[in-house]
XYZ file of C-alpha atoms in Angstrom:
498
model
C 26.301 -43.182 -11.718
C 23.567 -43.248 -14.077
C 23.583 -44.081 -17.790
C 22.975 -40.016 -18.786
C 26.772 -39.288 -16.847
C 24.262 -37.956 -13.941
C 24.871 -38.906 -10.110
C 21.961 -38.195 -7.425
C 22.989 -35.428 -6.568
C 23.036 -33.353 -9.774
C 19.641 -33.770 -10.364
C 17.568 -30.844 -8.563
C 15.217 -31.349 -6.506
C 11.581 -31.159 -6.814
C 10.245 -28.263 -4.735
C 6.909 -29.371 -5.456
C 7.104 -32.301 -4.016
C 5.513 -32.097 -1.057
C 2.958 -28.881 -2.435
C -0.442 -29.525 -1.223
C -2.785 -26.959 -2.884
C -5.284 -28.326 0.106
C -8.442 -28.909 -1.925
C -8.311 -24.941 -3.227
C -8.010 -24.553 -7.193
C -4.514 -23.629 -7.540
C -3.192 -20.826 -10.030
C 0.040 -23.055 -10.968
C -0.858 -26.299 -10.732
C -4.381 -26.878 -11.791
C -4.255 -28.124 -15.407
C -5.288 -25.860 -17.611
C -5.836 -26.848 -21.744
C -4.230 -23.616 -23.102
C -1.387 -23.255 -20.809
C 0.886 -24.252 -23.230
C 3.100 -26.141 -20.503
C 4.145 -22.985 -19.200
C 3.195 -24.202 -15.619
C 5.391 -27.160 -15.783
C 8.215 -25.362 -17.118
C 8.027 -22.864 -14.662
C 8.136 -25.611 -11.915
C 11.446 -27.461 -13.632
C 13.132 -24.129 -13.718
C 12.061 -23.455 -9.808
C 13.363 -27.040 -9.111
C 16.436 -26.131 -11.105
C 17.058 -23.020 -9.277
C 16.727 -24.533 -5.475
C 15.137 -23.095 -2.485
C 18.365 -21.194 -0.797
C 19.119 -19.743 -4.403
C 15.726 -18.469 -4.353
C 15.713 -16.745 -0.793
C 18.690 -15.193 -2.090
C 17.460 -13.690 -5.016
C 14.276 -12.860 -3.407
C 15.971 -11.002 -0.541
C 17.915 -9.641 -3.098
C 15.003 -8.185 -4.922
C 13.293 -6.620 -2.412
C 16.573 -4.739 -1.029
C 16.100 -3.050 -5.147
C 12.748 -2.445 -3.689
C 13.725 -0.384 -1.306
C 16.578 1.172 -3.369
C 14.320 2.529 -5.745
C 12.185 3.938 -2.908
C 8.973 1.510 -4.368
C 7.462 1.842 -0.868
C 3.558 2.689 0.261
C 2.920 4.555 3.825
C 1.057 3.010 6.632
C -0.729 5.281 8.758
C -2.219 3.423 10.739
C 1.543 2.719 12.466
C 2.481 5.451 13.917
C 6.364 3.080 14.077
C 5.895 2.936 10.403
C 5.987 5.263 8.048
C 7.181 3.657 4.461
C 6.984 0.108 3.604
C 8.066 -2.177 0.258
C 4.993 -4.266 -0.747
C 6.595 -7.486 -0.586
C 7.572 -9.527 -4.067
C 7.130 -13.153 -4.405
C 8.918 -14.292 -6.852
C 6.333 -17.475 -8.422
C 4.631 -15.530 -10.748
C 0.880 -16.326 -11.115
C -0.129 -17.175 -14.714
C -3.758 -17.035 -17.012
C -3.813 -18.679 -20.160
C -5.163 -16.922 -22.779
C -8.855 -17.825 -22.747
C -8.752 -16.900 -19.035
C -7.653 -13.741 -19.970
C -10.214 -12.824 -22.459
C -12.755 -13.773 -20.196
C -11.729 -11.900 -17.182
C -11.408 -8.972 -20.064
C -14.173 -8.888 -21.677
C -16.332 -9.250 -18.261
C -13.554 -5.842 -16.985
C -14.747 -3.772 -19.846
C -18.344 -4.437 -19.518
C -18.668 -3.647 -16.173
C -16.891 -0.256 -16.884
C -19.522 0.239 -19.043
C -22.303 -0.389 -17.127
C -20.476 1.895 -14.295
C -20.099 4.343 -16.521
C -23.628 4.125 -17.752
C -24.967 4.161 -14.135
C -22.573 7.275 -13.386
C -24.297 9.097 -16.254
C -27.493 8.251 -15.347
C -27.359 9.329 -11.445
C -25.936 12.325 -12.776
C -28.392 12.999 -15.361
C -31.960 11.770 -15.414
C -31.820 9.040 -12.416
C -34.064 6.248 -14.530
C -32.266 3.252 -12.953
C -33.550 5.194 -9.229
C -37.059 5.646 -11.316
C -37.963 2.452 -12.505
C -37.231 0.495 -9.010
C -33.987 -1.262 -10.136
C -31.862 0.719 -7.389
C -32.919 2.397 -4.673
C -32.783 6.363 -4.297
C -31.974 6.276 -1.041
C -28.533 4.267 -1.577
C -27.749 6.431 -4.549
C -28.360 10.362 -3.383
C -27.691 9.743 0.581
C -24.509 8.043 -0.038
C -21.923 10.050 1.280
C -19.711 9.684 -2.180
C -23.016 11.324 -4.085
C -21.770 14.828 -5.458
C -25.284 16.815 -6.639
C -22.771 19.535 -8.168
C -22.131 16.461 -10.496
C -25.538 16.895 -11.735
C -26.214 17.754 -15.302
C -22.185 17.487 -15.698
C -21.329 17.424 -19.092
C -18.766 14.452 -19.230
C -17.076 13.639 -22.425
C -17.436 10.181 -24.247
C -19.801 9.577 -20.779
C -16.421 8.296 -19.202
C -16.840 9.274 -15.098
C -14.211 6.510 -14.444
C -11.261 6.469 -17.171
C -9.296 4.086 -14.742
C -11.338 1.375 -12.528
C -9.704 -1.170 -11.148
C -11.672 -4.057 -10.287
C -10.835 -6.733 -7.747
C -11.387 -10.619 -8.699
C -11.072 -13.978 -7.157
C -11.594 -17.330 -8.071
C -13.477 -19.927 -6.074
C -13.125 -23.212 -5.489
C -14.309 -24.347 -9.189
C -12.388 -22.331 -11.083
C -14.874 -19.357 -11.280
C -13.790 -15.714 -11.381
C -15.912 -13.875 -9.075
C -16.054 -10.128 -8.825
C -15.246 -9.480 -5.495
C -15.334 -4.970 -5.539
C -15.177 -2.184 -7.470
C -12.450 0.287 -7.470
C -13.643 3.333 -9.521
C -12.079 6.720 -7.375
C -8.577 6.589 -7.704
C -7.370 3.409 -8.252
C -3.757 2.557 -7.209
C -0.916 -0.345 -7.418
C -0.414 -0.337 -11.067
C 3.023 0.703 -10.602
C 3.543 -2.891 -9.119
C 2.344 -4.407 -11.871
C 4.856 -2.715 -13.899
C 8.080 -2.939 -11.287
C 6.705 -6.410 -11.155
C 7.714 -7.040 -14.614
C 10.732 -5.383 -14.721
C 11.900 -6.788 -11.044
C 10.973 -10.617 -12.451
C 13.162 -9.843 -15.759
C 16.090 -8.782 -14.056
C 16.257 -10.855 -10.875
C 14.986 -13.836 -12.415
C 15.593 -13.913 -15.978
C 16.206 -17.927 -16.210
C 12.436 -18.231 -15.212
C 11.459 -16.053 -17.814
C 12.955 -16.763 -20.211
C 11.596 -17.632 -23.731
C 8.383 -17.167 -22.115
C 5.292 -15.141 -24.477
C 3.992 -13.234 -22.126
C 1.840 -9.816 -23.566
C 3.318 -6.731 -22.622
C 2.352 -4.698 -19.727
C 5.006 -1.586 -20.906
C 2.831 0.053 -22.628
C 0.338 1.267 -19.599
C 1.601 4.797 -19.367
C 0.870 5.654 -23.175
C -2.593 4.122 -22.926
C -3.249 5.965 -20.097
C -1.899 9.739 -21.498
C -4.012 8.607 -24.639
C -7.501 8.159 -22.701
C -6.486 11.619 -20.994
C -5.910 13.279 -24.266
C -9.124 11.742 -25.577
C -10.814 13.703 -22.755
C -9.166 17.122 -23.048
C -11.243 19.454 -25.058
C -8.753 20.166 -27.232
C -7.117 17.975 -29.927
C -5.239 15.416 -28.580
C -2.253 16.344 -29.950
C -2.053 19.860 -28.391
C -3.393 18.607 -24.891
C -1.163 19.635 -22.280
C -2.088 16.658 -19.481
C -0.380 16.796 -15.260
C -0.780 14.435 -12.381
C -2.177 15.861 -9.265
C -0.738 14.687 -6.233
C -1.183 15.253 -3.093
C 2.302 15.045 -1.913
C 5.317 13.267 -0.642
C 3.219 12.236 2.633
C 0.429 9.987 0.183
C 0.850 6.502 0.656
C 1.094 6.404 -2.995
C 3.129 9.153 -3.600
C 5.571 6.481 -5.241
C 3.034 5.357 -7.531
C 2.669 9.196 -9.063
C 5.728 9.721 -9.547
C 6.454 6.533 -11.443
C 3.120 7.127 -13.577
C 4.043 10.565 -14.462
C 7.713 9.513 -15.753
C 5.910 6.397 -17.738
C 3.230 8.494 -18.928
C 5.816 11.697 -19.832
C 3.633 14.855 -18.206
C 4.494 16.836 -14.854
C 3.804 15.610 -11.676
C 2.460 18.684 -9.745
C 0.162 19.428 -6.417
C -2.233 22.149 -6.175
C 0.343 25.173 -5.521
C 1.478 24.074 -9.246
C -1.751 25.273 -10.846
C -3.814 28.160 -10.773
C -7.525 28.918 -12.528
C -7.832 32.581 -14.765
C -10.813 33.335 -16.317
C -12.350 29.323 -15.909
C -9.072 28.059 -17.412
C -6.167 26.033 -15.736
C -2.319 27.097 -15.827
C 0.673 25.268 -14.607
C 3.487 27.649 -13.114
C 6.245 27.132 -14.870
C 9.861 29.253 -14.606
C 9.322 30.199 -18.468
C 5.721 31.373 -17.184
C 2.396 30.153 -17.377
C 1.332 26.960 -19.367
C -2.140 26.268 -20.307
C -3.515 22.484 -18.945
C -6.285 20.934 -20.492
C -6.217 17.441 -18.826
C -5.370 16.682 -15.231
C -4.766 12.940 -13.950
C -5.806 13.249 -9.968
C -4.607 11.129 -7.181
C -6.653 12.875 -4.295
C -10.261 12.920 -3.406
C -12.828 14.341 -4.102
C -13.541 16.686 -1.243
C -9.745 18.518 -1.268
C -9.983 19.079 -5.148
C -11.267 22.287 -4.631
C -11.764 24.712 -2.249
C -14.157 27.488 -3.157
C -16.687 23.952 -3.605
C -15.807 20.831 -1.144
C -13.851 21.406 1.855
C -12.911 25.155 2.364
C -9.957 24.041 5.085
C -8.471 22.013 1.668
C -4.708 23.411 1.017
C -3.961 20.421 -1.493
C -5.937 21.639 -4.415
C -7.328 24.077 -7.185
C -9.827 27.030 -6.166
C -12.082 27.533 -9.075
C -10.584 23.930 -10.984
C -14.563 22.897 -10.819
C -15.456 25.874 -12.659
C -13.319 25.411 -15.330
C -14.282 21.854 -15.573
C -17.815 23.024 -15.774
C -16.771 25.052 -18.769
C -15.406 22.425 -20.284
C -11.683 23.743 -20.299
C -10.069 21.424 -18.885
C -10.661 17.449 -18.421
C -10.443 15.918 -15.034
C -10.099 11.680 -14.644
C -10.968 10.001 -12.381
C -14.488 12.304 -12.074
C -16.102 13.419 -9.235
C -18.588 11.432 -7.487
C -17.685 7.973 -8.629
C -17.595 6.686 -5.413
C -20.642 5.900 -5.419
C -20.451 3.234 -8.088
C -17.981 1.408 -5.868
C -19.761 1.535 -2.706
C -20.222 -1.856 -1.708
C -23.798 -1.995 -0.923
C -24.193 -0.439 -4.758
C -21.970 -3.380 -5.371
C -24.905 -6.141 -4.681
C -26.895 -4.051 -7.512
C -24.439 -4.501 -10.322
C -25.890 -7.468 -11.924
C -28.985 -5.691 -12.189
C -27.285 -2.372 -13.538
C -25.596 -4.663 -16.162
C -28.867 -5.969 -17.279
C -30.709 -2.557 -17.328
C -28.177 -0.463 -19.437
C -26.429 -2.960 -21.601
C -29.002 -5.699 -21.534
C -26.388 -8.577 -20.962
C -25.781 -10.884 -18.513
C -22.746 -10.244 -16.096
C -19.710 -12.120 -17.231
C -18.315 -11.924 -14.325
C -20.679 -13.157 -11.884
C -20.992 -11.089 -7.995
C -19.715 -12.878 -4.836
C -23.182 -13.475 -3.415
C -24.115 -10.256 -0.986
C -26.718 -9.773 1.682
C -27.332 -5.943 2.472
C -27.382 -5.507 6.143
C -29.917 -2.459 5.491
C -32.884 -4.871 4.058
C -34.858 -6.729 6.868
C -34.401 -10.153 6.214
C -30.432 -9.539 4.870
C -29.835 -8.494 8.565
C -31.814 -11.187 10.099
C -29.982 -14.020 8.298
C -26.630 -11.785 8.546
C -27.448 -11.977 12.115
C -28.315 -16.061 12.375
C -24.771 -17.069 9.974
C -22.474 -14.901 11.353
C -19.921 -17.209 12.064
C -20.173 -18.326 8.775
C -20.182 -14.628 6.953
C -17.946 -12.127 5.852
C -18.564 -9.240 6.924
C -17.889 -5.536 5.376
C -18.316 -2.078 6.023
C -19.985 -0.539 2.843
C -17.233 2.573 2.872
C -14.111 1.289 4.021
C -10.871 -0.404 2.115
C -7.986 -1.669 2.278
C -9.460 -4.188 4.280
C -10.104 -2.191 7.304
C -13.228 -3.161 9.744
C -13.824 -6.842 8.427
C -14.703 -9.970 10.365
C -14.067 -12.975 8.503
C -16.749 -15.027 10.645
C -15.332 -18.463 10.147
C -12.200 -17.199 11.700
C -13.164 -14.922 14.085
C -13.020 -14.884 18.310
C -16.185 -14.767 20.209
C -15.429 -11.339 21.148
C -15.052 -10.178 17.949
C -18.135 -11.811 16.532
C -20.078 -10.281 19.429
C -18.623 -6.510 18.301
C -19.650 -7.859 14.863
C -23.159 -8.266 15.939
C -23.303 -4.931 18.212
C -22.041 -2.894 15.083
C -24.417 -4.396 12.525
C -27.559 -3.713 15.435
C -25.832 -0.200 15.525
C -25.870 1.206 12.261
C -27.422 -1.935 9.637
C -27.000 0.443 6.398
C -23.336 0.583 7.065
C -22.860 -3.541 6.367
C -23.180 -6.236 3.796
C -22.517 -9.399 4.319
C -21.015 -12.668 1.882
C -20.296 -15.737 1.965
C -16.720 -16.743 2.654
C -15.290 -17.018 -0.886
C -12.004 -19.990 -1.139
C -10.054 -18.437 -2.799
C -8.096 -19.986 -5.409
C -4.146 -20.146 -4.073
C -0.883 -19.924 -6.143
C 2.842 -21.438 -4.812
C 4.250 -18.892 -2.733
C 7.874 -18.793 -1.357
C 7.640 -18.553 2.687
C 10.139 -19.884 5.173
C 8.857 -23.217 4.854
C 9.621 -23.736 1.444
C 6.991 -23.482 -1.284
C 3.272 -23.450 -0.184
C 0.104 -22.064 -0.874
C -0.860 -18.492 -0.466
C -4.482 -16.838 -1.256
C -4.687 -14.484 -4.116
C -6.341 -12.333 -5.882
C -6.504 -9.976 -9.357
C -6.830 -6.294 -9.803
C -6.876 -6.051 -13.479
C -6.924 -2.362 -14.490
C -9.317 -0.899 -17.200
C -8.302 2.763 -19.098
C -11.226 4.721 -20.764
C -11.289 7.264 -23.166
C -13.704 6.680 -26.307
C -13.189 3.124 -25.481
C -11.604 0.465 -22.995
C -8.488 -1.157 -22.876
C -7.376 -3.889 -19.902
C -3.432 -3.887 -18.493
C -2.840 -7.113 -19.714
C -2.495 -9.094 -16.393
C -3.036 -6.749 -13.494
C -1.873 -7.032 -9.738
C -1.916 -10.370 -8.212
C -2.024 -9.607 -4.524
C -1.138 -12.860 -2.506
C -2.034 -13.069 1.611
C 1.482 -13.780 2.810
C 0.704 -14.864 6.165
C -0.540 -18.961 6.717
C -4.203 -19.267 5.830
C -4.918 -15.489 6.367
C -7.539 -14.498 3.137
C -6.335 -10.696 3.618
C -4.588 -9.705 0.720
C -4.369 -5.902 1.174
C -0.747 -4.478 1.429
C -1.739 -2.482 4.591
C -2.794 -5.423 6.369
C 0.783 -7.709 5.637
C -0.194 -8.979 1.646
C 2.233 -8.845 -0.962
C 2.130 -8.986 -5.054
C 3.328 -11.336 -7.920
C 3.952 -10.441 -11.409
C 1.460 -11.795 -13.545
C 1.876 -13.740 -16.666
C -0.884 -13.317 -19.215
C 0.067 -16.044 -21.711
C -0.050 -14.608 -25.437
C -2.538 -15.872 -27.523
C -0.240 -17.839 -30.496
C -0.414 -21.227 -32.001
C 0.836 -24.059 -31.308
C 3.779 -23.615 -27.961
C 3.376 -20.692 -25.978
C 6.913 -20.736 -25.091
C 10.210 -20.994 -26.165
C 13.106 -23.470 -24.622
């Protein structure tokens, strides 16, 4: 027995003892001068805990999951209908000048997307003067010309954007895409939170961490900002398209955080250019509407004519500026992915700034010589369909079979304009908890920005980590999972309390 009263085997052991980042930055473990020793707390109190007390809990947590039906649809499965996004329970942390950065670099490019939206849609000077080309702008498929001459209020197209960012082997956060239709998984960052809290209280606690709470009321705010009434007599819904959306969970926990109904298009009706909600006490006025489906089934008697999901005449009445509509139409092209190489440049030309957040380097399959070298490297390339997500249609080069490299090739030959190509990115890894004990998983950040007169940043976002061994596929349809993440508050001296 020791001199402290201790024997061997009360003292816990050290999960990270045999943790091998394997030469990628890690989120935990790489020091860090304004962490505040949060890291190293966090890996006592993991020690503390043990690995079979944290399987446990963990399994634990994710039977609450499906409890409180959190779950997303795959339809690509036809054996699968609703899945839980899987929790890990090693939260990833940024210090506070990490998250200024990544904020201040979130809210500028919303406002150069916002800025490009309202240009497309208005005069097209960026198409003009030679900085993008038309072709890329008015024959992409997410182009709307009944957007043209729009009047949009405060010039916000995209009032939520998430935008999806990695970190390379150096430390550097990369943008890696832009998510600027209708963003979704913010509801994770939230049940994140409160799943952490109540599972795992012992590793947060004491912690200052900023808030993430507080999402729904910035988000009803932006939408009131936008109505074109005052904000304090705005009547705001959430569109859905119904139980079958993958995301239907997600709508109904943002309409309960952000207090308005939840309704689908049988809820509403148009009269005279305005929109009313059916109600049993009769018809109620709406002047904002929050919508979780695309563009083409918004309305009828405009897009598709087969759509039964949404509002005949709602464009009209946006038109006459009675009613606000968020995300707006036809800001899918600002996310397209071959738009997405041109971002630098559309930071430069509207706000006249350097991008804070530097591009993953991007060859566009369409130009000449980006095909060529696509072509020469591409067993050493990502590469990516300009219109897909969710991960869907990649080849990860480095990784790839012959055969798949080979339908790689034939596709790009096929159709060029459909592909851009990077470089494969390292990204950064954070401790994971897998059935070999603790080890390194690939992550990344979707930090979500609200816009109204002005921009405000979720403190945190979704971390998204790749739960299977050395997969870089962090997308929840294609087996990822999430970790709540700690933003550490900005406050002298310890950011923590024991």
């Amino acid at each position: 027995m020791s001199h402290t009263g201790l024997t061997e085997a009360d003292i816990p052991a050290d999960l990270f003892a045999r943790y091998n980042p394997g030469g990628f930055f890690c989120e935990l473990t790489h020091p860090r001068p304004d962490d505040g020793d949060v890291p190293a707390l966090l890996r006592r109190r993991l020690s503390h805990i043990g690995l079979e007390a944290l399987r446990s809990r963990a399994e634990a947590a994710e039977t609450e999951l499906i409890d409180l039906g959190i779950t997303f649809t795959v339809y690509s499965e036809s054996t699968a209908i609703d899945r839980i996004l899987p929790f890990d329970c090693i939260p990833r942390i940024l210090t506070p000048s990490e998250w200024k950065h990544i904020e201040a670099g979130a809210i500028q490019r919303v406002a150069a997307i916002n800025a490009f939206l309202g240009d497309i849609y208005g005069d097209a000077k960026i198409v003009k003067d030679g900085v993008v080309p038309g072709d890329l702008v008015f024959q992409n498929p997410c182009f709307r010309p009944e957007m043209i001459g729009f009047p949009i209020r405060h010039g916000s197209y995209v009032n939520v954007c998430g935008i999806d960012i990695v970190r390379d082997e150096a430390g550097t956060f990369r943008i890696l895409e832009d998510n600027a239709r209708t963003p979704s998984g913010v509801s994770y960052v939230v049940e994140n939170r409160h799943l952490m809290l109540r599972a795992f209280p012992d590793l947060a606690a004491g912690m200052r961490l900023r808030p993430v709470d507080d999402y729904g009321y910035r988000l009803r705010a932006a939408l009131e900002e936008m109505a074109p009434v005052p904000d304090p007599e705005a009547r705001a819904v959430l569109l859905s398209p119904g139980i079958y959306n993958s995301a239907y969970f997600e709508h109904v926990f943002l309409a309960r955080e952000m207090g308005i109904p939840l309704v689908q298009g049988s809820d509403l009706h148009v009269e005279n250019a305005r929109v009313y909600m059916r109600t049993t006490a009769g018809p109620r006025p709406v002047h904002a509407i929050y919508r979780r489906l695309n563009d083409d089934f918004l309305d009828p008697t405009v897009f598709r004519p087969d759509s039964m999901l949404g509002v005949p005449g709602l464009i009209d009445a946006w038109r006459a500026g009675n009613v606000a509509i968020a995300n707006a139409v036809g800001t899918g092209v600002a996310d397209d992915k071959a738009i997405y190489a041109y971002m630098p440049r559309v930071i430069r030309y509207y706000l006249g700034e350097d991008p804070i957040l530097p591009n993953v380097e991007t060859n566009i399959c369409r130009e000449k010589e980006a095909l060529a070298y696509t072509l020469d490297h591409l067993d050493k390339l990502v590469v990516k369909p300009v219109g897909e997500s969710g991960g869907y249609g990649i080849t990860v080069g480095p990784r790839a079979s012959r055969a798949e490299l080979e339908a790689a090739r034939a596709a790009l030959l096929a159709d060029p304009a459909n592909w851009i190509s990077q470089g494969m990115i390292p990204l950064s890894v954070g401790p994971t908890l897998t059935d070999d004990g603790i080890a390194p998983r690939h992550v990344d950040l979707r930090p979500f920005v609200v816009t109204g007169r002005d921009s405000w940043v979720l403190p945190g976002g979704l971390t998204r980590v790749a739960l299977r061994r050395d997969s870089l596929i962090v997308n929840s349809s294609q087996g990822g999972g999430s970790k709540d993440t700690w933003v550490l508050a900005d406050q002298p001296g310890r950011a923590l309390a024991n």
